[in-house]
Coordinates of C-alpha atoms in Angstrom, one line a residue:
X24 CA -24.3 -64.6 62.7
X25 CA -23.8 -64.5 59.0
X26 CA -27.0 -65.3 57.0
X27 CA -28.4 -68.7 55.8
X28 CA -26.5 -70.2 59.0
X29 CA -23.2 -69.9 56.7
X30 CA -20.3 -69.3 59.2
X31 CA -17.1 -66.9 57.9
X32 CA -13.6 -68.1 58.8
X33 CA -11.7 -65.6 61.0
X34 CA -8.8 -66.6 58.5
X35 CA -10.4 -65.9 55.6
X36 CA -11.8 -62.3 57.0
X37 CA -8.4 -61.6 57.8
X38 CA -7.4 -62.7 54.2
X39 CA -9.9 -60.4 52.6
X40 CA -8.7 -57.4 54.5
X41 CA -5.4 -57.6 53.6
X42 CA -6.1 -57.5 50.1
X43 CA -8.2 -54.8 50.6
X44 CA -5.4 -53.2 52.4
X45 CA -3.0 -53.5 49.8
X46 CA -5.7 -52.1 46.9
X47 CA -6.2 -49.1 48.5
X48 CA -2.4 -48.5 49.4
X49 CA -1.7 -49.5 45.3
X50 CA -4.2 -46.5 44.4
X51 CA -3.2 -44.1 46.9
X52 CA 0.6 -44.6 46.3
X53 CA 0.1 -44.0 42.9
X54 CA -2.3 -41.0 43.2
X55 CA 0.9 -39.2 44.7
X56 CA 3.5 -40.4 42.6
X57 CA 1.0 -38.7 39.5
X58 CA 1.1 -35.5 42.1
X59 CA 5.2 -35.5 43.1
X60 CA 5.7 -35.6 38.8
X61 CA 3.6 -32.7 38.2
X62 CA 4.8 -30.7 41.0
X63 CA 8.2 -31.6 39.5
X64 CA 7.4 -30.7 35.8
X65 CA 5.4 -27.5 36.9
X66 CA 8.2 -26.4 39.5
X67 CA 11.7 -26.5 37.5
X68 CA 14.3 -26.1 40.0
X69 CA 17.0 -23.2 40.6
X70 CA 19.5 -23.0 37.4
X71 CA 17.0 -25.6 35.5
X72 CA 16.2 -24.7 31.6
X73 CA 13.5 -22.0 31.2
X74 CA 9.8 -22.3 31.3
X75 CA 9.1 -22.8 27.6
X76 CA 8.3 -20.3 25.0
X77 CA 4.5 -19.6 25.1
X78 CA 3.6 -21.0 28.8
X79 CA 3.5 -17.6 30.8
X80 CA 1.7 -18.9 34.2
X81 CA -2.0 -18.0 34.3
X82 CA -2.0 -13.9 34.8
X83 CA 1.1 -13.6 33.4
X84 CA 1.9 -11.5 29.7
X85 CA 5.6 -11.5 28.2
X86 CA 5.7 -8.1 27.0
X87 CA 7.9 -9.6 23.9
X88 CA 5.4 -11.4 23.1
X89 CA 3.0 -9.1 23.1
X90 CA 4.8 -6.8 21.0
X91 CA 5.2 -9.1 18.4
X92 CA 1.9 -9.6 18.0
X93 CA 1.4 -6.0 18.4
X94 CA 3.3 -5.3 15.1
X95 CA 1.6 -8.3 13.2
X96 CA -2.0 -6.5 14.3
X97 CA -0.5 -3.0 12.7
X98 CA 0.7 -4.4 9.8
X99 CA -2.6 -6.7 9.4
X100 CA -4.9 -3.5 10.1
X101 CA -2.9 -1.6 7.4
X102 CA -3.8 -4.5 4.9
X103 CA -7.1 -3.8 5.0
X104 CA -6.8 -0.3 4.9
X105 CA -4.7 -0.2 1.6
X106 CA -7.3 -2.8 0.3
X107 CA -10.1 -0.3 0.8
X108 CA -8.8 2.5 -0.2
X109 CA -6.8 0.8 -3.4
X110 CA -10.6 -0.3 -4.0
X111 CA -12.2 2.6 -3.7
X112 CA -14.8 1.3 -1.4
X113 CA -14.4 3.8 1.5
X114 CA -18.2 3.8 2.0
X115 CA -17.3 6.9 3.9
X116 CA -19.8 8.4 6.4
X117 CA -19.7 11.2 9.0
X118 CA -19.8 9.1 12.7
X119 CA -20.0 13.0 14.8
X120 CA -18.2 15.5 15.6
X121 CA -15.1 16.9 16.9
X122 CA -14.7 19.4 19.6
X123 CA -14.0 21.7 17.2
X124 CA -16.8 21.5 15.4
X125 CA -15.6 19.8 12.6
X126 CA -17.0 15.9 11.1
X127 CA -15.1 12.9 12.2
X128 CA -15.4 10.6 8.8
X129 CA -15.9 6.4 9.3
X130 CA -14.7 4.4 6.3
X131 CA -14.8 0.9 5.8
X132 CA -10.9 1.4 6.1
X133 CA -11.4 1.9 9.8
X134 CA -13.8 -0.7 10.4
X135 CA -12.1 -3.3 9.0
X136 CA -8.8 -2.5 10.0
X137 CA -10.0 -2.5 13.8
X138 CA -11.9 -5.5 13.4
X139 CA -8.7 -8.1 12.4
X140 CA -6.5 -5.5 14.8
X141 CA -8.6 -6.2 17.8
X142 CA -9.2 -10.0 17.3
X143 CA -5.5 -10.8 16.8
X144 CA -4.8 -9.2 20.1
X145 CA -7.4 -10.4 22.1
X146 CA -7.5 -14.1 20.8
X147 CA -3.6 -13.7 21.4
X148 CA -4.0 -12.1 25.2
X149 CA -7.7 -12.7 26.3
X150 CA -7.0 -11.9 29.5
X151 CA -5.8 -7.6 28.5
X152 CA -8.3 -4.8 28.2
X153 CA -8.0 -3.5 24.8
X154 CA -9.2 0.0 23.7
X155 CA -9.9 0.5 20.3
X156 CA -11.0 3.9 18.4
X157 CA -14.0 2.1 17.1
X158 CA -16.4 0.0 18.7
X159 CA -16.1 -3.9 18.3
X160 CA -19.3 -5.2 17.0
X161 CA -20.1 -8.9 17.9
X162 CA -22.1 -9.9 15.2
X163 CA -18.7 -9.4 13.2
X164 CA -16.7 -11.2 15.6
X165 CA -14.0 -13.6 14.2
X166 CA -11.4 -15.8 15.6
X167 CA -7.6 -14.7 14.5
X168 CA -5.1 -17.1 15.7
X169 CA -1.2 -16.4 16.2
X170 CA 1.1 -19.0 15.9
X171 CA 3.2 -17.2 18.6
X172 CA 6.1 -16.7 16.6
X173 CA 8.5 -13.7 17.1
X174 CA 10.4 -12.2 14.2
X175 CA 14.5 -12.5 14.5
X176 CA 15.0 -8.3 14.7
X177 CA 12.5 -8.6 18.1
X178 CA 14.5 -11.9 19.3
X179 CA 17.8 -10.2 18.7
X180 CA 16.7 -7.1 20.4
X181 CA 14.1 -7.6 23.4
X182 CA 14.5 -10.3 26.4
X183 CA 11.3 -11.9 27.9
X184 CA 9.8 -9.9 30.4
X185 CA 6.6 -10.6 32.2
X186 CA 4.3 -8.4 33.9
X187 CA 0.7 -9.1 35.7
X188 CA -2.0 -9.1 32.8
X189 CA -4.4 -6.9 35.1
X190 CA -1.9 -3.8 34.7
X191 CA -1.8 -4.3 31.1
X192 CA -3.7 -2.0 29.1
X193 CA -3.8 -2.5 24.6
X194 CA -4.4 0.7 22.7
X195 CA -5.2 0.3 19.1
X196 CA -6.0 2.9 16.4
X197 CA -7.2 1.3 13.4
X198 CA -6.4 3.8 11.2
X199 CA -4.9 7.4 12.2
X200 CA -5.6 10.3 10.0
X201 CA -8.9 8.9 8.4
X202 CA -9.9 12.8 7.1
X203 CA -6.8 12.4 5.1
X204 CA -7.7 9.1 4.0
X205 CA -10.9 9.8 2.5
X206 CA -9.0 12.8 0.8
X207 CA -6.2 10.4 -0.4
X208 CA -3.5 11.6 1.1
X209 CA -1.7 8.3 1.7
X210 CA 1.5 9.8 3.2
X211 CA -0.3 10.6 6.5
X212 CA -2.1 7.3 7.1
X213 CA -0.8 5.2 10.1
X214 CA -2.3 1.8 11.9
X215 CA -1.0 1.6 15.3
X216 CA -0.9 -0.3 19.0
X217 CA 0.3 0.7 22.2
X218 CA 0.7 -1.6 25.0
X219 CA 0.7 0.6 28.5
X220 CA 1.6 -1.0 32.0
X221 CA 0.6 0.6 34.9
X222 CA -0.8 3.7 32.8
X223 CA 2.7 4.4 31.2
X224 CA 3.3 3.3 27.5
X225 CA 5.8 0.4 27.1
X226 CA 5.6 -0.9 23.6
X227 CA 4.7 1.5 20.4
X228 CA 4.1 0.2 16.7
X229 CA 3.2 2.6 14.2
X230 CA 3.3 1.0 10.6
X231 CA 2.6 3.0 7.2
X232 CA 0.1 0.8 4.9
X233 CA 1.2 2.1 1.7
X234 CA 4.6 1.8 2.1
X235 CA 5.0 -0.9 4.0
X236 CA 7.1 0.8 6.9
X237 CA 7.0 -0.1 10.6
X238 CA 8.5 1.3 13.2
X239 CA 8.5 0.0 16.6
X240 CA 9.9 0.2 20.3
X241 CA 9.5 -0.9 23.8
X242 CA 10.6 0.8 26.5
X243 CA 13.4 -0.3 28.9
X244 CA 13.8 -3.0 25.6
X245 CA 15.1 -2.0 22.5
X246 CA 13.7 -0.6 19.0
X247 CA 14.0 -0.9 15.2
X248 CA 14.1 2.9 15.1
X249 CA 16.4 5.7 16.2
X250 CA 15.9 9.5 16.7
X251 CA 18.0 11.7 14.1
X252 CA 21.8 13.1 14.6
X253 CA 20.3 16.5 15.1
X254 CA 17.9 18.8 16.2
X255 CA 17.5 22.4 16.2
X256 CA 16.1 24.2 19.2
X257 CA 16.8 27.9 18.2
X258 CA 14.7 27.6 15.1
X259 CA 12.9 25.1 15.8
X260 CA 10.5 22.9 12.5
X261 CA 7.5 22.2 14.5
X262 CA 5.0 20.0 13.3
X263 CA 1.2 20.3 14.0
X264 CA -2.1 19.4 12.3
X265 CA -3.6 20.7 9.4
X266 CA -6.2 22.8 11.1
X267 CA -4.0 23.9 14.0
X268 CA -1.0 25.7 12.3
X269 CA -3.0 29.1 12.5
X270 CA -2.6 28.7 16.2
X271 CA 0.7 27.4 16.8
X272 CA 2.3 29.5 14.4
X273 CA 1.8 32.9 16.1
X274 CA 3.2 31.9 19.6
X275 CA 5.5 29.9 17.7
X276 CA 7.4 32.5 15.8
X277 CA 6.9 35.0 18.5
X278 CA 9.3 32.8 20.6
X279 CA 11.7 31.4 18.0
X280 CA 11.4 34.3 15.5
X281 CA 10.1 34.3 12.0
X282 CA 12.5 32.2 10.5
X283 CA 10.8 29.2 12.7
X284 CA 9.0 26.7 10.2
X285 CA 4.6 25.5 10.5
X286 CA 4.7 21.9 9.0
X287 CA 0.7 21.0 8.7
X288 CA 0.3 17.5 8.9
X289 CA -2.3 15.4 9.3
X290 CA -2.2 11.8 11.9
X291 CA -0.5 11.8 15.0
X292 CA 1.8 8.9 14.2
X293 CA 2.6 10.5 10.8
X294 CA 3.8 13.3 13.2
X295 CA 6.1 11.1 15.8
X296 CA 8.0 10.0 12.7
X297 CA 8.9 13.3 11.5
X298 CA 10.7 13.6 14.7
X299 CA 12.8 10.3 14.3
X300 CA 15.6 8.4 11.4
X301 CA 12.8 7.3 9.0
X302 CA 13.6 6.5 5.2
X303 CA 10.4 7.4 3.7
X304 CA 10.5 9.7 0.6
X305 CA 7.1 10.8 1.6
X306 CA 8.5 11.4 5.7
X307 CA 8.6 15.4 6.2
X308 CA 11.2 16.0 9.3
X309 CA 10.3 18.2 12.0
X310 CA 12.3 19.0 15.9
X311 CA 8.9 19.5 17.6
X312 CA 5.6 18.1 18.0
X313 CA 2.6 20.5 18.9
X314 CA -1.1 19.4 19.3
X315 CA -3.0 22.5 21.2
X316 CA -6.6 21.0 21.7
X317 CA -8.1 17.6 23.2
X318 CA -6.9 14.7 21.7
X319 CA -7.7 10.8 22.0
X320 CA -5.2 8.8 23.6
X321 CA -5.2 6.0 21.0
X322 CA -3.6 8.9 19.0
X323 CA -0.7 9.3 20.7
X324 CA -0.2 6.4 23.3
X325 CA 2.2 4.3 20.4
X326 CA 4.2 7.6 19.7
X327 CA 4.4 8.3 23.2
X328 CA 5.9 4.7 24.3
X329 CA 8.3 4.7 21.1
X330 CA 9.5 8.5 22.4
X331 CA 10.0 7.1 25.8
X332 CA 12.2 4.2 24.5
X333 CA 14.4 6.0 22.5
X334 CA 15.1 9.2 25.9
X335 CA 12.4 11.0 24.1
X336 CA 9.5 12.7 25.8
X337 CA 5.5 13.2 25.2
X338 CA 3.6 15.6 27.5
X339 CA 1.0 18.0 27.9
X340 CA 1.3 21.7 27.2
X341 CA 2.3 22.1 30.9
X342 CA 4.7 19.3 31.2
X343 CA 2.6 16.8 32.9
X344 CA 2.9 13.0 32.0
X345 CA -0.1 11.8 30.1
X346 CA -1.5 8.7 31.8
X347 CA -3.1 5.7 29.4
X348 CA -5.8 4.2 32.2
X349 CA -9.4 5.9 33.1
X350 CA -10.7 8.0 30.1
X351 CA -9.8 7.4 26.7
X352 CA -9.1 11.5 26.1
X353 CA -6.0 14.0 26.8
X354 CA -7.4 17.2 27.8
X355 CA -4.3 19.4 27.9
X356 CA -3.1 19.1 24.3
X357 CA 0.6 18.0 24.0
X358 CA 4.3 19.1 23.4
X359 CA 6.8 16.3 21.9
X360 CA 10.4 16.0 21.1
X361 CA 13.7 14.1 21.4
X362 CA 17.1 15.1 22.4
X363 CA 16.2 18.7 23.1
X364 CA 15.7 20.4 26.3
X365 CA 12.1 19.7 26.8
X366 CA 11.3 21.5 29.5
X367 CA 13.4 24.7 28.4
X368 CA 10.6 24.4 25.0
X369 CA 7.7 24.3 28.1
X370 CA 8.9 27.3 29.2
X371 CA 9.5 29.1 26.1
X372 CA 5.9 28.2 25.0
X373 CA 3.4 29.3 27.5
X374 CA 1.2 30.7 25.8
X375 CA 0.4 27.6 23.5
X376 CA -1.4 26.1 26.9
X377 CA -3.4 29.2 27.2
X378 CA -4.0 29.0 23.0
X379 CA -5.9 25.4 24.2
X380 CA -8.7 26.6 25.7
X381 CA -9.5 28.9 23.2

């Protein structure tokens, strides 16, 4: 019995629910209309336009895209390494040593560089490790936004591809050849990235800061860069660092013969473009790449994947393929070169792996 004595008509109960009814069937109906569009939107069907520039799904990296950023990072890092220097404000310090014995140098140069390098990529791709030379200090973090634009010669050049973000691995070297920095020896100094997937480089940018020259490739893609017309593999120029040529040159001429030319150099990427077309007044051009001791693999992983894109090759002294995951170093030094008989130069050179131990 309803309170009060008051007595409810059954007509008006029934009344009441049928309103109710048709409230919750308006809500509901429209709950899944809301949920059919967005499947729609989210889901385009078979032959529909293209998911739209800069909506990868969740997990997803377009390597183009990547790799333009990667060049704006180089080319940003080299700003600030040309300001430094230009400046004279290296603040230059020893940060250790090498293997060798000798003292790695810090400057300002490589601080700066690798802090608006690494904050470009990762505010760009926050889901992809990124190894850098130097260590990221977060009282100096800093937000660096792209605009996700992609320059016409990349558009022209590389399709969209998109890989899985986990096998995505960024290496960045701030600035390559800082000894010759701090000596001011300009021509050597390179700021560089290296995108690897899987543990095999993909994407390589090497840029010059004080002259303004990028080169860049990717793998399976396309490149802005081509290896040279020829190459000479009886005499062979072989390029190798500064404090190396002692080393290389014995076993080197004791193969090729004494006419075979020692090109000390210093900076890895300074070295990949010797082997490749580069207008640069200050560019020396060498057949062959040699480094006989440990090396990091920020170094050599942009030289590597720009090798690899144009039929090149990048290995150890013994021929094995040097993989860019786990530890950050390449124990068994390195042979490079393009459009010769790689292995043939392996064999020739034996004794170079034996000379890397030493």
């Amino acid at each position: 019995m309803a309170p009060m004595g008051i007595r409810l008509s059954p007509l008006g109960m029934a009344v009441f629910c049928l309103l109710g009814l048709g409230v919750l069937y308006h809500l509901y109906s429209g709950f899944l209309a809301g949920r059919f569009a967005f499947f729609m939107l989210s889901e385009p069907a078979a032959g529909g336009p293209e998911i739209p520039h800069g909506s990868a799904p969740a997990g997803a990296v377009d390597l183009r895209e990547l790799l333009a950023v990667s060049v704006l990072a180089a080319v940003r890092g080299g700003e600030e390494v040309k300001r430094v220097r230009e400046g004279n404000v290296l603040n230059a310090k020893a940060k250790g040593k090498t293997r060798e014995g000798a003292e790695e140098q810090l400057t300002s140069g490589d601080l700066l560089s690798n802090r608006r390098m690494f904050y470009l990529l990762k505010g760009a791709f926050p889901a992809v490790q990124i190894n850098s030379e130097e260590r990221v200090d977060t009282a100096d973090q800093e937000t660096i936004s792209w605009d996700r634009s992609i320059p016409e010669d990349i558009k022209q050049k590389i399709q969209p591809k998109e890989v899985p973000a986990e096998s995505v691995t960024v290496w960045i070297d701030p600035l390559d050849a800082t000894q010759e920095y701090t000596e001011n020896l300009r021509q050597y100094v390179t700021t560089m990235v290296c995108v690897a997937v899987n543990g095999k480089p993909v994407i390589g940018v090497i840029h010059k800061p004080f002259s303004a020259y990028t080169a860049w490739a990717m793998v399976d893609g396309g490149s802005n860069v081509k290896a040279r017309s020829s190459y000479n593999e009886k005499n062979p120029r072989i390029i190798v660092s500064r404090s190396h040529a002692g080393k290389v040159e014995q076993v080197a001429k004791q193969t090729f013969g004494n006419k075979t030319a020692i090109i000390p150099a210093g900076g890895a990427g300074y070295k990949v473009l010797s082997l490749l077309d580069v207008a640069e007044k200050n560019q020396e051009e060498a057949d062959v790449y040699i480094h006989v001791t440990y090396i990091k693999k920020w170094d050599i992983c942009a030289g590597n994947a720009v090798l690899r894109a144009l039929g090149g090759h990048m290995t150890t002294l013994t021929g094995e393929e040097i993989s860019y995951t786990g530890s950050d170093g390449n124990e068994g030094g390195l042979i490079a070169s393009i459009n010769m008989n790689h292995k043939a130069l392996i064999e020739k050179l034996p004794d170079l792996e034996k000379t890397s131990h030493k």
